[in-house]
Amino acid sequence: MRDYQSDNRGKLIDWLKIDSWIDSGLYSALTAFRDWWGAYSSFFGRFEVKGFWRACNELACEGLTLGVGGLLVVLTFALPAFEIAQGKINLSDEFSVTFLDRYGNEIGKRGLLRDDSVPLEEIPDHMIKATLATEDRRFFDHFGIDVMGTMRAMAENARADTVVQGGSSLTQQLAKNMFLSPERALSRKIKEAFIAIYLENHYTKPEILKLYFDRAYLGGGSYGVEAAAQYYFGKSIRNVTLAESAMLAGMFKAPTRYAPHVNLAASRARANEVLSNMVEAGYLSEGQVYGARLNPARVVERGDSNTPDYFLDWAFEEVQRIMAGRPNRIVVARTTVDLGLQKAADKAVEGTLAQYGRSRHFNAGALVSMETSGAVRAMVGGKDYGSSQFNRAAHAYRQPGSSFKPYVYLSAIQHLGYTPDRRVVDGYVSCGRWSPKNYSGGFRGAMTMRTALAKSINTVAVKLSLEVDRGTVLADLERMGIKHLKKTCSLALGDNGMTPLEHVGGFAVFAAGGMSVRPYAIEEISTIPGQLLYNHDRDGQKPKRIFDLKAVEQLNSMLQTVVDAGTGRRAQLDYTNAAGKTGTSSSYRDAWFMGFTGQYVTGVWYGNDNFSPMGRVTGGSFPAQTWKEFMDAAYDSDNIATAPGVTPHPRQIAARQRLADVMAQNTTADLPVPPPVDTSKDMPKATRSIMGNIATLLQNAPAVKPRKAERHSRATPPASGGSPANLASADDGMVRRESNSNQDAGLAARTASTGRQ
């Protein structure tokens, strides 16, 4: 029995031994770790700091940690920046475009101008010194980013509590001009810094300076110092004087603000500042600049030099899109812009910003006006192109607010068969956990769709979007060319961002009776010798029907009610009926008015670039007033087409009746019926005035009597056997017919040129 038990124990696992081994092993490991930790602590204890130095050490460690993290974040912008620079570093594929207005007059240039190839060695020394003294005195010392200059600018700006100095080096400015958009954003500044470093490592300092001189915008549609010298002084940059160099160098900062044709006093004051900079930098002495101060630069008289810069920037983008993949790079483009309408648009927006912007806390605005065909006639992308080239009209995505509601109403009419007289209820509605509220608060109960749109009732718009389905609304918008919006509960209230340009393009579909409309800036593109490369009528997208005419007419009749008796009453015109819609985003961050007649579709937006709230500015206030001011300036007669679904204005009805009565009284078998007026290609106001004056002179001119010699010769019987009596009768009839024709022409011209006095 004992032997059995002894043999059996030898075959079993000795758990006690294993437990003892584990315990001893853990104890030994713990003891070894304690010994190691004690030795480690004793070693580093020799380096322990206390008090002030310990605080500095902790701050340095934390700073290093944050710096590494920040570097990782910044590097995420570095790779895209380098890709941008590498993709465009070869400037041989850049476009050079000369732009004409709709009538064929040259209005500006964009792109790399091939006539700016004056070697750096031939640019006067005082031009180079004036630029470096004003823009970047440490240009030859920094690596692309002037750290000391940036710190100095930050200190000066903090002291003045506003931006008084720029911290960008000349290389950074070149990086922005060549590769980046002018948008004010942190991401752009980071990319700008990395591209500047990239340029410094791929170009020499003289090459960078030469590129800067060739690519900088200097106002008047001029890019580069050579083009600017030719434009302002009528001479090559090789021959400019010290005073002229100072004036040119002063325009790098804000070309529009300091352009001599825009503000000569400000331009000369800025030139004096540049001369002082040259003295301060040690490039010249006060005595050397004294003569330039006494004899400031004289510019070539060019009349009104305002150029539609925001429009030209967008048109340049259109040219690049159209000509992509084609070998032609030096072209001439005839655009759709009308400088008369552009001037009226600039005046309307700038006047509103100057008069009300400070008191009501808004400093940015945009306006787009196009014909119902999509031809953009005017574009305002901001209040000052010189201080900000960011085109808010084409690239700023802002919430349209209630001006978005017509898209929802049209979907309900188109797909559900709703009518303007359909009864809807202004009451509680929810989408998930969200429920909308009306601007005035509370609910008004049952009303028609026409009243709901005129009063801009939020709950009704949300109900309609849910009934027709928000996906259907988005699909309709995609058919109109607006494809980036998202499906949200508050879609009907305009919570998605839209640019003024695409918003006006959407309303143009309403004005065109449901036909597709794509905003465009280019009519023709040709080579310098005149070879036609592109024609919009031939090569552009053809309009097609995307909504039923009856549905659009019903919507337009409701939009007319918005202007006649709703939130858009301040946009009423005295000579034609208009249709439109107001819009205000949450916290008064955006204010819109979108409106149209049978010819022009115009949208106005006001807000702030930093999305800060305005002082209770709504779409029915300043945007509607600006819209009316522009439209009043745009029209010089009552002969305006009426949009589908919009009733003619009483003045237009009366004028058309008078014209019909005149035509009925003066119509003869020999006079052809004049064709209908094509308002889309109306002649400018100045031309109309001249033609009216000519017609008046013809009407008041005395009748021309035949000379005696002519009468004697006509008394001789002709070889054909005609009698003198017959000839006299024919001549008298011809004279009478000419007189009647002159009267009819003069009467028709006076009728066409009758303005709203």
PDB file of C-alpha atoms in Angstrom, residues 204-393:
ATOM      1  CA  THR A 204      17.074  82.590 -56.655  1.00  0.00           C
ATOM      2  CA  LYS A 205      16.256  85.884 -54.981  1.00  0.00           C
ATOM      3  CA  PRO A 206      16.492  87.869 -58.255  1.00  0.00           C
ATOM      4  CA  GLU A 207      14.193  85.349 -59.970  1.00  0.00           C
ATOM      5  CA  ILE A 208      11.627  85.655 -57.177  1.00  0.00           C
ATOM      6  CA  LEU A 209      11.790  89.441 -57.378  1.00  0.00           C
ATOM      7  CA  LYS A 210      11.300  89.298 -61.147  1.00  0.00           C
ATOM      8  CA  LEU A 211       8.281  87.004 -60.788  1.00  0.00           C
ATOM      9  CA  TYR A 212       6.825  89.374 -58.213  1.00  0.00           C
ATOM     10  CA  PHE A 213       7.203  92.337 -60.541  1.00  0.00           C
ATOM     11  CA  ASP A 214       5.509  90.376 -63.351  1.00  0.00           C
ATOM     12  CA  ARG A 215       2.589  88.878 -61.395  1.00  0.00           C
ATOM     13  CA  ALA A 216       1.482  91.601 -58.955  1.00  0.00           C
ATOM     14  CA  TYR A 217      -1.861  93.283 -59.625  1.00  0.00           C
ATOM     15  CA  LEU A 218      -1.542  97.078 -59.807  1.00  0.00           C
ATOM     16  CA  GLY A 219      -5.066  98.230 -60.598  1.00  0.00           C
ATOM     17  CA  GLY A 220      -6.692  99.244 -63.853  1.00  0.00           C
ATOM     18  CA  GLY A 221      -6.654  95.639 -65.038  1.00  0.00           C
ATOM     19  CA  SER A 222      -2.830  95.750 -65.152  1.00  0.00           C
ATOM     20  CA  TYR A 223      -0.728  92.826 -63.985  1.00  0.00           C
ATOM     21  CA  GLY A 224       2.975  93.475 -63.639  1.00  0.00           C
ATOM     22  CA  VAL A 225       5.004  96.665 -63.426  1.00  0.00           C
ATOM     23  CA  GLU A 226       5.516  96.903 -67.191  1.00  0.00           C
ATOM     24  CA  ALA A 227       1.789  96.825 -67.931  1.00  0.00           C
ATOM     25  CA  ALA A 228       1.124  99.243 -65.062  1.00  0.00           C
ATOM     26  CA  ALA A 229       3.769 101.708 -66.271  1.00  0.00           C
ATOM     27  CA  GLN A 230       2.269 101.640 -69.756  1.00  0.00           C
ATOM     28  CA  TYR A 231      -1.243 102.095 -68.371  1.00  0.00           C
ATOM     29  CA  TYR A 232      -0.589 104.880 -65.858  1.00  0.00           C
ATOM     30  CA  PHE A 233       2.320 106.758 -67.441  1.00  0.00           C
ATOM     31  CA  GLY A 234       2.296 105.743 -71.100  1.00  0.00           C
ATOM     32  CA  LYS A 235       5.899 104.529 -70.962  1.00  0.00           C
ATOM     33  CA  SER A 236       7.937 101.416 -70.319  1.00  0.00           C
ATOM     34  CA  ILE A 237       9.008 100.518 -66.797  1.00  0.00           C
ATOM     35  CA  ARG A 238      12.571 101.063 -68.061  1.00  0.00           C
ATOM     36  CA  ASN A 239      11.933 104.811 -68.246  1.00  0.00           C
ATOM     37  CA  VAL A 240       9.939 105.586 -65.079  1.00  0.00           C
ATOM     38  CA  THR A 241      11.200 108.302 -62.755  1.00  0.00           C
ATOM     39  CA  LEU A 242      11.706 108.091 -59.003  1.00  0.00           C
ATOM     40  CA  ALA A 243       8.314 109.714 -58.367  1.00  0.00           C
ATOM     41  CA  GLU A 244       6.609 107.279 -60.724  1.00  0.00           C
ATOM     42  CA  SER A 245       8.395 104.324 -59.146  1.00  0.00           C
ATOM     43  CA  ALA A 246       7.192 105.453 -55.716  1.00  0.00           C
ATOM     44  CA  MET A 247       3.619 105.655 -56.971  1.00  0.00           C
ATOM     45  CA  LEU A 248       3.795 102.159 -58.493  1.00  0.00           C
ATOM     46  CA  ALA A 249       5.397 100.661 -55.387  1.00  0.00           C
ATOM     47  CA  GLY A 250       2.683 102.208 -53.254  1.00  0.00           C
ATOM     48  CA  MET A 251      -0.011 100.313 -55.133  1.00  0.00           C
ATOM     49  CA  PHE A 252       1.257  96.822 -54.238  1.00  0.00           C
ATOM     50  CA  LYS A 253      -0.565  96.994 -50.901  1.00  0.00           C
ATOM     51  CA  ALA A 254      -3.987  98.090 -52.166  1.00  0.00           C
ATOM     52  CA  PRO A 255      -4.017  98.686 -55.938  1.00  0.00           C
ATOM     53  CA  THR A 256      -7.626  99.793 -56.172  1.00  0.00           C
ATOM     54  CA  ARG A 257      -7.465 102.129 -53.203  1.00  0.00           C
ATOM     55  CA  TYR A 258      -4.219 103.813 -54.276  1.00  0.00           C
ATOM     56  CA  ALA A 259      -4.676 103.776 -58.056  1.00  0.00           C
ATOM     57  CA  PRO A 260      -4.198 107.362 -59.280  1.00  0.00           C
ATOM     58  CA  HIS A 261      -7.219 107.203 -61.586  1.00  0.00           C
ATOM     59  CA  VAL A 262      -9.399 106.252 -58.654  1.00  0.00           C
ATOM     60  CA  ASN A 263      -8.018 108.587 -55.981  1.00  0.00           C
ATOM     61  CA  LEU A 264      -5.126 110.780 -57.099  1.00  0.00           C
ATOM     62  CA  ALA A 265      -4.726 112.437 -53.693  1.00  0.00           C
ATOM     63  CA  ALA A 266      -4.480 109.096 -51.889  1.00  0.00           C
ATOM     64  CA  SER A 267      -2.082 107.808 -54.538  1.00  0.00           C
ATOM     65  CA  ARG A 268       0.288 110.747 -54.140  1.00  0.00           C
ATOM     66  CA  ALA A 269       0.109 110.565 -50.360  1.00  0.00           C
ATOM     67  CA  ARG A 270       1.010 106.882 -50.561  1.00  0.00           C
ATOM     68  CA  ALA A 271       3.906 107.705 -52.921  1.00  0.00           C
ATOM     69  CA  ASN A 272       5.255 110.183 -50.338  1.00  0.00           C
ATOM     70  CA  GLU A 273       5.061 107.422 -47.750  1.00  0.00           C
ATOM     71  CA  VAL A 274       7.102 105.163 -50.046  1.00  0.00           C
ATOM     72  CA  LEU A 275       9.735 107.882 -50.443  1.00  0.00           C
ATOM     73  CA  SER A 276       9.943 108.159 -46.665  1.00  0.00           C
ATOM     74  CA  ASN A 277      10.370 104.387 -46.453  1.00  0.00           C
ATOM     75  CA  MET A 278      13.302 104.580 -48.861  1.00  0.00           C
ATOM     76  CA  VAL A 279      14.980 107.192 -46.662  1.00  0.00           C
ATOM     77  CA  GLU A 280      14.256 105.222 -43.493  1.00  0.00           C
ATOM     78  CA  ALA A 281      15.677 102.048 -45.047  1.00  0.00           C
ATOM     79  CA  GLY A 282      18.882 103.898 -45.974  1.00  0.00           C
ATOM     80  CA  TYR A 283      18.472 103.464 -49.719  1.00  0.00           C
ATOM     81  CA  LEU A 284      18.286 107.207 -50.450  1.00  0.00           C
ATOM     82  CA  SER A 285      18.815 110.450 -48.588  1.00  0.00           C
ATOM     83  CA  GLU A 286      16.176 113.045 -47.912  1.00  0.00           C
ATOM     84  CA  GLY A 287      17.847 115.323 -50.398  1.00  0.00           C
ATOM     85  CA  GLN A 288      17.625 112.701 -53.134  1.00  0.00           C
ATOM     86  CA  VAL A 289      13.857 112.270 -52.696  1.00  0.00           C
ATOM     87  CA  TYR A 290      13.182 116.003 -52.267  1.00  0.00           C
ATOM     88  CA  GLY A 291      12.744 116.546 -55.992  1.00  0.00           C
ATOM     89  CA  ALA A 292      10.310 113.634 -56.271  1.00  0.00           C
ATOM     90  CA  ARG A 293       8.210 115.126 -53.463  1.00  0.00           C
ATOM     91  CA  LEU A 294       8.039 118.514 -55.197  1.00  0.00           C
ATOM     92  CA  ASN A 295       7.263 116.983 -58.604  1.00  0.00           C
ATOM     93  CA  PRO A 296       4.879 114.063 -58.072  1.00  0.00           C
ATOM     94  CA  ALA A 297       4.135 111.635 -60.874  1.00  0.00           C
ATOM     95  CA  ARG A 298       1.669 112.693 -63.562  1.00  0.00           C
ATOM     96  CA  VAL A 299      -0.626 110.033 -64.946  1.00  0.00           C
ATOM     97  CA  VAL A 300      -2.126 109.636 -68.389  1.00  0.00           C
ATOM     98  CA  GLU A 301      -5.706 110.855 -68.556  1.00  0.00           C
ATOM     99  CA  ARG A 302      -7.961 107.880 -69.223  1.00  0.00           C
ATOM    100  CA  GLY A 303     -11.318 109.059 -67.934  1.00  0.00           C
ATOM    101  CA  ASP A 304     -13.238 106.543 -65.830  1.00  0.00           C
ATOM    102  CA  SER A 305     -10.731 103.813 -65.017  1.00  0.00           C
ATOM    103  CA  ASN A 306     -12.923 101.603 -62.861  1.00  0.00           C
ATOM    104  CA  THR A 307     -12.595  98.047 -64.116  1.00  0.00           C
ATOM    105  CA  PRO A 308     -14.930  95.174 -63.203  1.00  0.00           C
ATOM    106  CA  ASP A 309     -12.182  93.267 -61.413  1.00  0.00           C
ATOM    107  CA  TYR A 310     -14.375  90.776 -59.575  1.00  0.00           C
ATOM    108  CA  PHE A 311     -16.164  89.956 -62.811  1.00  0.00           C
ATOM    109  CA  LEU A 312     -12.860  89.613 -64.680  1.00  0.00           C
ATOM    110  CA  ASP A 313     -11.528  87.183 -62.074  1.00  0.00           C
ATOM    111  CA  TRP A 314     -14.596  84.993 -62.548  1.00  0.00           C
ATOM    112  CA  ALA A 315     -14.454  85.383 -66.330  1.00  0.00           C
ATOM    113  CA  PHE A 316     -10.812  84.270 -66.232  1.00  0.00           C
ATOM    114  CA  GLU A 317     -11.902  81.107 -64.429  1.00  0.00           C
ATOM    115  CA  GLU A 318     -14.500  80.547 -67.135  1.00  0.00           C
ATOM    116  CA  VAL A 319     -11.894  80.957 -69.886  1.00  0.00           C
ATOM    117  CA  GLN A 320      -9.645  78.397 -68.230  1.00  0.00           C
ATOM    118  CA  ARG A 321     -12.557  75.961 -67.955  1.00  0.00           C
ATOM    119  CA  ILE A 322     -13.615  76.436 -71.587  1.00  0.00           C
ATOM    120  CA  MET A 323     -10.074  76.280 -72.981  1.00  0.00           C
ATOM    121  CA  ALA A 324      -8.907  73.350 -70.854  1.00  0.00           C
ATOM    122  CA  GLY A 325      -7.082  70.845 -73.042  1.00  0.00           C
ATOM    123  CA  ARG A 326      -6.690  73.250 -75.959  1.00  0.00           C
ATOM    124  CA  PRO A 327      -3.273  74.441 -77.110  1.00  0.00           C
ATOM    125  CA  ASN A 328      -4.197  78.129 -77.352  1.00  0.00           C
ATOM    126  CA  ARG A 329      -2.996  80.139 -74.347  1.00  0.00           C
ATOM    127  CA  ILE A 330      -2.932  83.748 -75.612  1.00  0.00           C
ATOM    128  CA  VAL A 331      -6.541  84.682 -76.414  1.00  0.00           C
ATOM    129  CA  VAL A 332      -9.053  87.520 -76.551  1.00  0.00           C
ATOM    130  CA  ALA A 333     -12.391  86.995 -74.808  1.00  0.00           C
ATOM    131  CA  ARG A 334     -15.528  89.065 -75.396  1.00  0.00           C
ATOM    132  CA  THR A 335     -17.538  88.991 -72.192  1.00  0.00           C
ATOM    133  CA  THR A 336     -21.133  89.662 -71.203  1.00  0.00           C
ATOM    134  CA  VAL A 337     -20.431  92.531 -68.810  1.00  0.00           C
ATOM    135  CA  ASP A 338     -22.135  95.877 -69.376  1.00  0.00           C
ATOM    136  CA  LEU A 339     -19.965  98.624 -67.867  1.00  0.00           C
ATOM    137  CA  GLY A 340     -22.951 100.924 -67.423  1.00  0.00           C
ATOM    138  CA  LEU A 341     -24.780  98.318 -65.350  1.00  0.00           C
ATOM    139  CA  GLN A 342     -21.552  97.428 -63.553  1.00  0.00           C
ATOM    140  CA  LYS A 343     -21.055 101.040 -62.505  1.00  0.00           C
ATOM    141  CA  ALA A 344     -24.633 101.211 -61.230  1.00  0.00           C
ATOM    142  CA  ALA A 345     -24.131  97.985 -59.265  1.00  0.00           C
ATOM    143  CA  ASP A 346     -20.886  99.221 -57.696  1.00  0.00           C
ATOM    144  CA  LYS A 347     -22.521 102.492 -56.712  1.00  0.00           C
ATOM    145  CA  ALA A 348     -25.559 100.801 -55.170  1.00  0.00           C
ATOM    146  CA  VAL A 349     -23.551  98.362 -53.032  1.00  0.00           C
ATOM    147  CA  GLU A 350     -20.785 100.775 -52.022  1.00  0.00           C
ATOM    148  CA  GLY A 351     -23.317 103.466 -51.146  1.00  0.00           C
ATOM    149  CA  THR A 352     -25.288 101.153 -48.865  1.00  0.00           C
ATOM    150  CA  LEU A 353     -22.146  99.875 -47.127  1.00  0.00           C
ATOM    151  CA  ALA A 354     -20.840 103.409 -46.627  1.00  0.00           C
ATOM    152  CA  GLN A 355     -24.134 104.784 -45.331  1.00  0.00           C
ATOM    153  CA  TYR A 356     -25.422 101.966 -43.136  1.00  0.00           C
ATOM    154  CA  GLY A 357     -22.620  99.426 -42.712  1.00  0.00           C
ATOM    155  CA  ARG A 358     -20.996 100.878 -39.604  1.00  0.00           C
ATOM    156  CA  SER A 359     -24.188 101.604 -37.687  1.00  0.00           C
ATOM    157  CA  ARG A 360     -25.788  98.244 -38.522  1.00  0.00           C
ATOM    158  CA  HIS A 361     -22.601  96.196 -38.164  1.00  0.00           C
ATOM    159  CA  PHE A 362     -22.016  94.775 -41.650  1.00  0.00           C
ATOM    160  CA  ASN A 363     -19.046  95.366 -43.928  1.00  0.00           C
ATOM    161  CA  ALA A 364     -19.408  92.932 -46.823  1.00  0.00           C
ATOM    162  CA  GLY A 365     -21.798  92.740 -49.739  1.00  0.00           C
ATOM    163  CA  ALA A 366     -22.288  91.174 -53.136  1.00  0.00           C
ATOM    164  CA  LEU A 367     -24.523  91.704 -56.160  1.00  0.00           C
ATOM    165  CA  VAL A 368     -25.052  89.665 -59.309  1.00  0.00           C
ATOM    166  CA  SER A 369     -27.271  90.723 -62.197  1.00  0.00           C
ATOM    167  CA  MET A 370     -27.873  88.655 -65.299  1.00  0.00           C
ATOM    168  CA  GLU A 371     -30.348  88.447 -68.109  1.00  0.00           C
ATOM    169  CA  THR A 372     -32.832  85.607 -68.194  1.00  0.00           C
ATOM    170  CA  SER A 373     -30.557  83.860 -70.693  1.00  0.00           C
ATOM    171  CA  GLY A 374     -27.782  83.628 -68.077  1.00  0.00           C
ATOM    172  CA  ALA A 375     -25.571  86.412 -69.471  1.00  0.00           C
ATOM    173  CA  VAL A 376     -24.079  88.127 -66.417  1.00  0.00           C
ATOM    174  CA  ARG A 377     -24.153  91.899 -66.907  1.00  0.00           C
ATOM    175  CA  ALA A 378     -22.776  93.040 -63.539  1.00  0.00           C
ATOM    176  CA  MET A 379     -20.979  91.443 -60.593  1.00  0.00           C
ATOM    177  CA  VAL A 380     -19.909  93.006 -57.305  1.00  0.00           C
ATOM    178  CA  GLY A 381     -17.795  90.696 -55.164  1.00  0.00           C
ATOM    179  CA  GLY A 382     -16.987  93.101 -52.321  1.00  0.00           C
ATOM    180  CA  LYS A 383     -16.660  96.748 -51.402  1.00  0.00           C
ATOM    181  CA  ASP A 384     -12.954  97.143 -52.263  1.00  0.00           C
ATOM    182  CA  TYR A 385     -11.068  94.888 -54.657  1.00  0.00           C
ATOM    183  CA  GLY A 386      -7.774  96.443 -53.616  1.00  0.00           C
ATOM    184  CA  SER A 387      -8.141  95.384 -49.981  1.00  0.00           C
ATOM    185  CA  SER A 388      -9.741  91.995 -50.664  1.00  0.00           C
ATOM    186  CA  GLN A 389      -9.796  90.117 -53.959  1.00  0.00           C
ATOM    187  CA  PHE A 390     -12.008  87.343 -52.554  1.00  0.00           C
ATOM    188  CA  ASN A 391     -15.048  87.212 -54.825  1.00  0.00           C
ATOM    189  CA  ARG A 392     -18.026  86.891 -52.516  1.00  0.00           C
ATOM    190  CA  ALA A 393     -20.411  86.825 -55.453  1.00  0.00           C
TER     191      ALA A 393
END
